Coordinates of C-alpha atoms in Angstrom, one line a residue:
M1 CA -47.8 -5.5 -64.9
R2 CA -45.3 -5.0 -67.7
R3 CA -42.9 -7.8 -66.7
R4 CA -45.8 -10.3 -66.7
Q5 CA -46.7 -9.3 -70.2
F6 CA -43.0 -9.6 -71.2
L7 CA -42.8 -13.1 -69.8
K8 CA -46.0 -14.2 -71.3
T9 CA -44.9 -12.9 -74.7
T10 CA -41.6 -14.7 -74.6
G11 CA -42.9 -17.9 -73.1
L12 CA -41.0 -17.5 -69.8
A13 CA -44.1 -17.8 -67.6
G14 CA -46.7 -20.5 -67.2
A15 CA -44.4 -23.4 -68.3
G16 CA -44.9 -26.2 -65.8
A17 CA -42.2 -28.7 -64.8
G18 CA -43.5 -31.2 -67.2
A19 CA -43.0 -28.8 -70.1
L20 CA -39.4 -28.2 -69.5
T21 CA -36.9 -29.6 -72.0
A22 CA -33.4 -30.5 -71.1
L23 CA -30.5 -29.4 -73.3
T24 CA -28.5 -32.3 -74.6
G25 CA -25.0 -33.1 -75.8
C26 CA -23.0 -30.0 -74.8
G27 CA -21.4 -31.0 -71.5
S28 CA -18.4 -33.3 -71.7
G29 CA -19.2 -34.7 -68.2
D30 CA -22.9 -35.6 -68.6
G31 CA -22.2 -39.3 -68.2
A32 CA -19.5 -39.0 -65.5
D33 CA -21.5 -39.6 -62.4
G34 CA -19.2 -41.7 -60.2
A35 CA -20.1 -45.1 -61.7
D36 CA -16.6 -46.4 -60.8
G37 CA -17.7 -46.6 -57.2
D38 CA -15.1 -44.1 -55.9
K39 CA -16.1 -41.3 -53.6
V40 CA -17.2 -38.3 -55.7
T41 CA -16.0 -34.8 -54.8
L42 CA -18.2 -31.8 -55.7
D43 CA -16.6 -28.4 -55.9
L44 CA -19.0 -25.8 -54.4
L45 CA -18.2 -22.1 -55.0
V46 CA -20.2 -19.8 -52.8
S47 CA -20.5 -16.1 -51.8
S48 CA -19.0 -14.9 -48.6
Y49 CA -21.0 -12.2 -46.9
D50 CA -19.6 -10.0 -44.1
K51 CA -21.5 -10.3 -40.8
S52 CA -22.6 -6.7 -41.1
V53 CA -24.9 -7.8 -43.9
G54 CA -26.6 -10.4 -41.8
A55 CA -25.9 -13.8 -40.1
S56 CA -22.7 -15.6 -41.2
I57 CA -23.6 -17.6 -44.3
G58 CA -20.2 -19.4 -44.2
D59 CA -21.0 -21.2 -40.9
Q60 CA -24.3 -22.4 -42.3
W61 CA -22.7 -23.8 -45.4
D62 CA -20.4 -25.8 -43.2
D63 CA -23.4 -27.1 -41.3
V64 CA -25.3 -28.1 -44.4
V65 CA -22.3 -29.8 -46.0
R66 CA -21.5 -31.7 -42.8
D67 CA -25.1 -33.0 -42.5
F68 CA -25.2 -33.9 -46.2
E69 CA -22.0 -35.9 -46.1
K70 CA -23.3 -37.9 -43.1
K71 CA -26.3 -38.8 -45.2
H72 CA -24.3 -39.4 -48.4
P73 CA -20.9 -40.8 -47.3
D74 CA -20.0 -41.5 -51.0
I75 CA -20.1 -37.8 -51.8
R76 CA -17.7 -35.1 -50.6
V77 CA -18.5 -31.4 -50.9
K78 CA -15.5 -29.1 -51.1
V79 CA -16.6 -25.5 -50.2
E80 CA -14.7 -22.5 -51.5
R81 CA -15.8 -19.0 -50.4
V82 CA -15.3 -15.9 -52.4
P83 CA -16.4 -12.3 -51.3
F84 CA -19.8 -11.6 -52.8
L85 CA -18.6 -8.6 -54.7
K86 CA -16.1 -10.8 -56.6
I87 CA -18.2 -14.0 -57.0
D88 CA -19.4 -13.3 -60.6
A89 CA -16.0 -12.3 -61.9
T90 CA -14.5 -15.4 -60.2
I91 CA -17.1 -17.7 -61.8
A92 CA -16.5 -16.1 -65.2
R93 CA -12.8 -16.6 -64.9
R94 CA -13.1 -20.2 -63.9
V95 CA -15.4 -21.0 -66.8
K96 CA -13.0 -19.3 -69.2
E97 CA -10.1 -21.3 -67.8
G98 CA -12.1 -24.6 -68.1
R99 CA -12.3 -24.9 -64.3
A100 CA -15.9 -24.3 -63.7
P101 CA -17.1 -25.6 -60.3
H102 CA -19.7 -28.3 -60.1
I103 CA -22.1 -26.0 -58.3
A104 CA -21.8 -22.2 -57.8
Q105 CA -23.7 -19.5 -56.1
G106 CA -23.8 -16.2 -57.9
H107 CA -25.8 -13.3 -59.2
L108 CA -25.8 -14.2 -62.9
F109 CA -26.8 -17.4 -64.8
A110 CA -28.2 -16.4 -68.2
P111 CA -24.9 -16.2 -70.1
Y112 CA -23.9 -19.7 -69.0
A113 CA -27.4 -21.1 -69.7
E114 CA -27.3 -19.6 -73.2
D115 CA -23.9 -21.2 -73.9
H116 CA -25.3 -24.6 -72.8
L117 CA -23.0 -24.8 -69.8
L118 CA -25.6 -25.5 -67.1
Y119 CA -27.8 -28.4 -66.2
P120 CA -31.5 -27.5 -66.3
A121 CA -33.3 -27.8 -63.0
E122 CA -35.3 -30.8 -64.3
R123 CA -32.0 -32.8 -64.5
L124 CA -31.3 -31.9 -60.8
F125 CA -34.6 -32.3 -59.1
D126 CA -37.6 -34.6 -59.3
V127 CA -40.9 -32.9 -60.2
P128 CA -42.3 -32.4 -56.6
T129 CA -39.0 -30.8 -55.5
Q130 CA -38.9 -28.5 -58.5
A131 CA -42.5 -27.6 -58.1
N132 CA -42.0 -26.6 -54.5
F133 CA -40.1 -23.5 -55.4
I134 CA -42.2 -20.3 -55.2
S135 CA -43.3 -19.8 -58.8
S136 CA -42.3 -16.1 -59.1
F137 CA -38.7 -16.9 -58.1
A138 CA -38.5 -20.1 -60.2
D139 CA -39.9 -18.3 -63.2
A140 CA -37.2 -15.6 -62.9
G141 CA -34.6 -18.4 -63.2
R142 CA -35.7 -19.4 -66.7
V143 CA -34.0 -18.9 -70.1
D144 CA -36.0 -19.8 -73.1
S145 CA -38.7 -21.4 -70.9
V146 CA -36.2 -23.7 -69.1
Q147 CA -35.2 -23.1 -65.5
Y148 CA -31.4 -23.0 -65.0
G149 CA -31.1 -20.5 -62.1
I150 CA -32.1 -21.9 -58.7
P151 CA -33.1 -19.2 -56.2
I152 CA -31.6 -18.9 -52.8
L153 CA -31.3 -16.2 -50.1
A154 CA -34.4 -14.4 -51.3
S155 CA -35.7 -11.0 -50.3
T156 CA -38.6 -8.7 -51.1
P157 CA -37.9 -5.2 -49.7
R158 CA -40.5 -3.0 -48.0
L159 CA -40.9 0.6 -47.0
F160 CA -39.3 1.1 -43.6
Y161 CA -40.2 4.2 -41.6
N162 CA -39.1 5.6 -38.2
T163 CA -42.2 5.7 -36.1
G164 CA -40.7 8.0 -33.6
L165 CA -39.9 10.6 -36.2
F166 CA -43.3 10.1 -37.7
Q167 CA -45.0 10.7 -34.4
R168 CA -43.0 13.9 -33.8
A169 CA -43.9 15.1 -37.3
G170 CA -47.6 14.5 -36.7
L171 CA -47.9 11.6 -39.1
A172 CA -50.3 8.8 -38.3
G173 CA -49.0 6.0 -40.5
P174 CA -47.1 5.0 -43.6
P175 CA -47.8 6.7 -46.9
R176 CA -50.3 5.0 -49.2
S177 CA -49.6 7.0 -52.4
W178 CA -46.8 9.1 -53.9
A179 CA -48.7 12.3 -52.7
E180 CA -48.7 11.0 -49.2
L181 CA -45.1 10.0 -49.3
R182 CA -44.1 13.5 -50.5
A183 CA -46.3 15.0 -47.7
A184 CA -44.7 12.8 -45.1
A185 CA -41.2 13.8 -46.4
Q186 CA -42.2 17.4 -46.1
A187 CA -43.3 16.9 -42.5
L188 CA -40.1 15.1 -41.7
K189 CA -38.0 17.9 -43.2
G190 CA -40.0 20.3 -41.1
I191 CA -38.8 18.8 -37.9
G192 CA -35.2 18.8 -39.1
V193 CA -34.7 15.2 -40.5
P194 CA -31.7 15.5 -42.9
T195 CA -32.9 12.8 -45.3
P196 CA -36.7 12.5 -45.2
Y197 CA -36.7 9.8 -47.9
A198 CA -33.5 8.0 -48.6
L199 CA -33.5 7.6 -52.4
Q200 CA -30.7 5.0 -53.0
F201 CA -29.5 5.9 -56.5
G202 CA -25.9 5.4 -55.7
P203 CA -23.6 2.8 -57.3
E204 CA -24.2 0.0 -54.9
A205 CA -27.8 -1.2 -55.8
A206 CA -29.5 1.6 -57.7
E207 CA -31.2 -1.0 -59.9
D208 CA -33.3 -2.2 -56.9
E209 CA -34.5 1.2 -55.9
L210 CA -35.2 2.2 -59.5
L211 CA -37.3 -0.9 -60.2
A212 CA -39.4 -0.4 -57.1
W213 CA -40.3 3.1 -58.3
L214 CA -40.9 2.1 -61.9
L215 CA -43.2 -0.7 -60.8
S216 CA -45.0 1.7 -58.5
G217 CA -45.5 4.0 -61.5
G218 CA -46.9 1.3 -63.7
G219 CA -43.7 0.7 -65.7
G220 CA -40.7 -1.5 -65.5
Y221 CA -37.5 -2.5 -67.3
A222 CA -38.6 -4.9 -70.1
E223 CA -41.4 -5.2 -72.6
L224 CA -42.0 -7.6 -75.5
G225 CA -38.7 -9.3 -75.3
G226 CA -36.5 -6.2 -74.9
Y227 CA -35.7 -3.3 -72.7
D228 CA -38.2 -0.4 -72.5
F229 CA -36.6 2.1 -70.1
A230 CA -37.9 5.1 -71.9
S231 CA -41.6 4.2 -71.7
P232 CA -44.0 7.0 -70.9
E233 CA -44.7 5.6 -67.5
N234 CA -40.9 5.5 -66.6
R235 CA -40.4 9.0 -67.9
T236 CA -43.2 10.2 -65.7
T237 CA -41.9 8.4 -62.6
L238 CA -38.4 9.9 -62.9
A239 CA -39.7 13.4 -63.6
W240 CA -41.8 13.1 -60.4
L241 CA -38.8 12.0 -58.4
R242 CA -36.8 14.9 -59.8
D243 CA -39.4 17.6 -59.2
E244 CA -41.2 16.4 -56.1
L245 CA -38.5 14.7 -54.0
V246 CA -35.0 15.6 -55.1
A247 CA -35.4 19.3 -56.1
P248 CA -37.1 20.3 -52.8
G249 CA -34.4 18.5 -50.8
L250 CA -36.7 15.7 -49.6
A251 CA -34.3 12.9 -50.7
G252 CA -31.1 13.9 -48.9
A253 CA -28.1 15.7 -50.0
D254 CA -27.2 13.7 -53.1
P255 CA -29.2 10.6 -54.1
A256 CA -26.8 9.9 -56.9
K257 CA -24.1 9.1 -54.3
L258 CA -26.3 7.5 -51.7
T259 CA -25.5 3.7 -51.5
R260 CA -27.7 1.1 -49.8
T261 CA -25.1 0.7 -47.0
A262 CA -25.0 4.5 -46.3
A263 CA -28.8 4.7 -46.4
Y264 CA -29.2 1.9 -43.9
A265 CA -26.7 3.7 -41.6
Q266 CA -28.6 7.0 -41.9
F267 CA -31.8 5.2 -41.0
L268 CA -30.3 3.4 -38.0
S269 CA -28.9 6.7 -36.7
G270 CA -32.2 8.5 -37.0
K271 CA -31.1 10.7 -39.9
A272 CA -33.4 9.2 -42.5
G273 CA -37.1 8.9 -42.0
M274 CA -38.1 6.4 -44.8
L275 CA -36.4 4.1 -47.1
I276 CA -36.8 0.9 -49.1
A277 CA -35.0 -1.9 -47.2
H278 CA -34.5 -5.6 -47.0
P279 CA -35.4 -7.8 -44.0
V280 CA -31.7 -7.7 -43.0
L281 CA -32.5 -4.3 -41.6
L282 CA -34.9 -5.7 -39.0
G283 CA -32.2 -7.2 -36.7
A284 CA -30.0 -4.1 -37.0
A285 CA -32.9 -1.8 -36.2
D286 CA -33.9 -3.9 -33.2
K287 CA -30.3 -3.9 -31.9
A288 CA -30.2 -0.1 -32.2
R289 CA -33.5 0.1 -30.3
L290 CA -34.9 2.2 -33.1
P291 CA -38.6 2.7 -33.2
Y292 CA -39.7 1.6 -36.7
A293 CA -42.3 -0.2 -38.7
H294 CA -42.6 -1.3 -42.4
A295 CA -45.2 -1.3 -45.0
A296 CA -45.7 -2.3 -48.6
F297 CA -44.4 0.3 -51.1
P298 CA -47.4 2.2 -52.4
L299 CA -48.7 2.5 -56.0
K300 CA -48.5 6.0 -57.5
D301 CA -52.2 6.8 -56.9
G302 CA -52.6 4.8 -53.8
D303 CA -55.2 2.2 -55.1
D304 CA -53.1 -0.7 -53.8
A305 CA -49.6 -1.8 -52.9
A306 CA -47.0 -1.8 -55.7
P307 CA -45.6 -5.1 -56.9
P308 CA -42.6 -5.9 -54.7
V309 CA -39.2 -6.3 -56.1
G310 CA -37.8 -9.8 -56.0
I311 CA -34.1 -10.2 -55.1
N312 CA -32.0 -13.4 -54.6
D313 CA -28.8 -15.2 -55.3
W314 CA -28.7 -18.1 -57.8
M315 CA -27.4 -21.6 -57.5
M316 CA -26.3 -23.2 -60.7
A317 CA -24.8 -26.6 -61.7
F318 CA -22.2 -26.6 -64.5
R319 CA -22.1 -29.4 -67.0
S320 CA -18.4 -29.5 -67.5
G321 CA -17.6 -31.4 -64.3
G322 CA -20.4 -33.9 -64.8
H323 CA -21.7 -35.7 -61.7
V324 CA -25.3 -34.5 -62.3
K325 CA -26.7 -37.1 -60.1
E326 CA -24.5 -36.1 -57.1
A327 CA -25.1 -32.4 -57.8
G328 CA -28.8 -33.0 -57.8
K329 CA -28.6 -34.9 -54.5
F330 CA -26.8 -32.1 -52.8
L331 CA -29.1 -29.4 -54.2
T332 CA -32.2 -31.4 -53.3
F333 CA -30.8 -31.8 -49.8
L334 CA -30.1 -28.0 -49.6
F335 CA -33.7 -27.2 -50.3
S336 CA -35.1 -30.0 -48.2
T337 CA -37.0 -29.6 -45.0
G338 CA -34.1 -29.0 -42.7
S339 CA -31.7 -27.0 -44.9
A340 CA -34.4 -24.8 -46.4
K341 CA -35.1 -23.3 -43.0
T342 CA -31.3 -22.7 -42.4
Y343 CA -31.3 -20.6 -45.6
G344 CA -34.4 -18.7 -44.6
G345 CA -35.2 -16.7 -41.5
A346 CA -31.9 -17.4 -39.8
Q347 CA -30.3 -15.3 -42.5
A348 CA -32.7 -12.4 -42.4
T349 CA -33.5 -13.6 -45.9
L350 CA -36.5 -15.5 -47.1
P351 CA -36.9 -19.2 -47.9
V352 CA -37.7 -19.9 -51.6
T353 CA -39.8 -23.0 -51.3
V354 CA -43.5 -23.2 -50.6
T355 CA -43.2 -25.6 -47.7
A356 CA -40.4 -23.7 -45.9
S357 CA -42.3 -20.4 -46.4
D358 CA -45.4 -22.0 -44.9
R359 CA -43.4 -23.2 -41.9
L360 CA -41.9 -19.8 -41.4
R361 CA -45.3 -18.1 -41.8
A362 CA -46.6 -20.4 -39.0
D363 CA -43.7 -19.7 -36.6
R364 CA -44.6 -16.8 -34.3
S365 CA -40.9 -16.3 -33.5
Q366 CA -40.5 -15.3 -37.1
R367 CA -43.5 -13.0 -37.3
Q368 CA -41.2 -10.1 -38.3
L369 CA -40.7 -11.8 -41.6
W370 CA -44.4 -12.7 -42.3
K371 CA -45.2 -9.6 -44.3
F372 CA -42.1 -10.1 -46.4
V373 CA -43.0 -13.8 -47.0
D374 CA -46.5 -12.8 -48.0
Q375 CA -45.2 -10.6 -50.8
M376 CA -43.1 -13.3 -52.4
P377 CA -45.6 -14.8 -54.9
D378 CA -46.2 -11.3 -56.4
A379 CA -42.5 -10.4 -56.7
E380 CA -41.3 -8.8 -59.9
F381 CA -37.6 -9.2 -61.0
H382 CA -34.8 -7.6 -62.9
P383 CA -34.5 -9.1 -66.4
V384 CA -31.9 -11.6 -65.1
G385 CA -32.8 -14.0 -67.9
L386 CA -31.3 -11.7 -70.5
R387 CA -27.6 -12.1 -71.3
S388 CA -27.1 -8.4 -71.6
W389 CA -28.5 -7.6 -68.1
P390 CA -25.1 -7.4 -66.3
K391 CA -23.9 -4.7 -68.7
V392 CA -27.2 -2.8 -68.5
R393 CA -27.2 -3.1 -64.7
S394 CA -23.8 -1.4 -64.6
A395 CA -25.1 1.4 -66.8
V396 CA -28.1 1.9 -64.5
R397 CA -25.8 2.2 -61.5
D398 CA -23.6 4.7 -63.3
R399 CA -26.3 6.9 -64.9
I400 CA -29.7 6.8 -63.0
G401 CA -28.7 9.3 -60.3
A402 CA -28.1 12.0 -63.0
A403 CA -31.7 11.4 -64.3
V404 CA -33.3 12.9 -61.2
A405 CA -30.9 15.8 -60.5
P406 CA -32.5 19.2 -60.5
G407 CA -32.9 20.4 -64.1
A408 CA -31.9 16.9 -65.5
N409 CA -33.5 15.3 -68.6
P410 CA -34.8 11.9 -67.4
T411 CA -35.9 10.9 -70.9
R412 CA -32.3 11.3 -72.3
V413 CA -30.9 9.0 -69.5
L414 CA -33.6 6.4 -70.0
E415 CA -33.1 6.4 -73.8
S416 CA -29.4 5.9 -73.2
L417 CA -30.1 2.8 -71.1
D418 CA -32.3 1.3 -73.9
N419 CA -29.2 1.7 -76.1
V420 CA -26.6 0.1 -73.8
S421 CA -26.8 -3.3 -75.3
P422 CA -28.9 -5.3 -77.7
V423 CA -30.9 -8.1 -76.1

């Protein structure tokens, strides 16, 4: 896959924990670790997610902090919650104002790592703890071969399909190729399904849907240390979506405006037959008593499953406040045996450590998540280790829907994405 080639070329993959090198000298608080014997307070800035997205994360943060403080009475953790849509802007403002939290949960880490503002993971964890992270997710958290982003609340979306609608349309099972997906969409349209395949190219999370299709077509976002949106494989993929799904009305009324939230709502109401979705949809579909199943997203020609897209939030520890030892103790506790499960299946998200994943995989009460967990080692990611990715991601959300409109020129849109920002 293209991302693996990109990582290999830039040295971001294959570096073991012993090969990591800590940055030195930049943080004013590196030596301030509570040596005076006073109780240390860690400022923890986290994302707040509405309950419609899944289980309440805020309540679990409280539980984890309470349990940690019982075990470490000399450390206090002060939790501050920010709506997830505002978390990245809040972190950026705090850093600019010189008020970075000790630990933060966000969607971006590369700019802070490049500016030497973060502790590397090897300063926070011992080798066994760091090695316990699923390698695909840990590798995605690296900048210049050093891990700074610590994954949490992971997901690898799959292809959900309405089995009741499939049965009515005479379809025996999930599509195993693009041709089968198009044929299934045609059959669903034939029985009056408004959105046979919900192509989520709206402004909420178009970069996830796009990457799934590009990987399925043998392409991706990055190659040889830079962006490569306009590759031949990517041009072919978008042209196929334009001509085979969008133009014949198999992807709903307007994919450029279809957000993930709206697509999920259509699926839960029986108005969409297929879509790429996260495990958070499982509980909502069960509650709605919707007949459904899910499968791996197919490769273009159907030889195998496509590489799954890896999605997660990132924990990061800022140097400016110091207390690296205490921050490391809290993060180690967070990803330990008890806490790792709390931030796994209970959230309708996936645990990011090998041991927690193994426990979930062995728990029959969590069998709905097994196939998602099985995908995690093969996950491919957005180029989150590039400083320019946030700007490029915004451009993807703004522009990609226009690339598949009837009569559109996908190549022109892809070339414009390559020119958004230098790496």
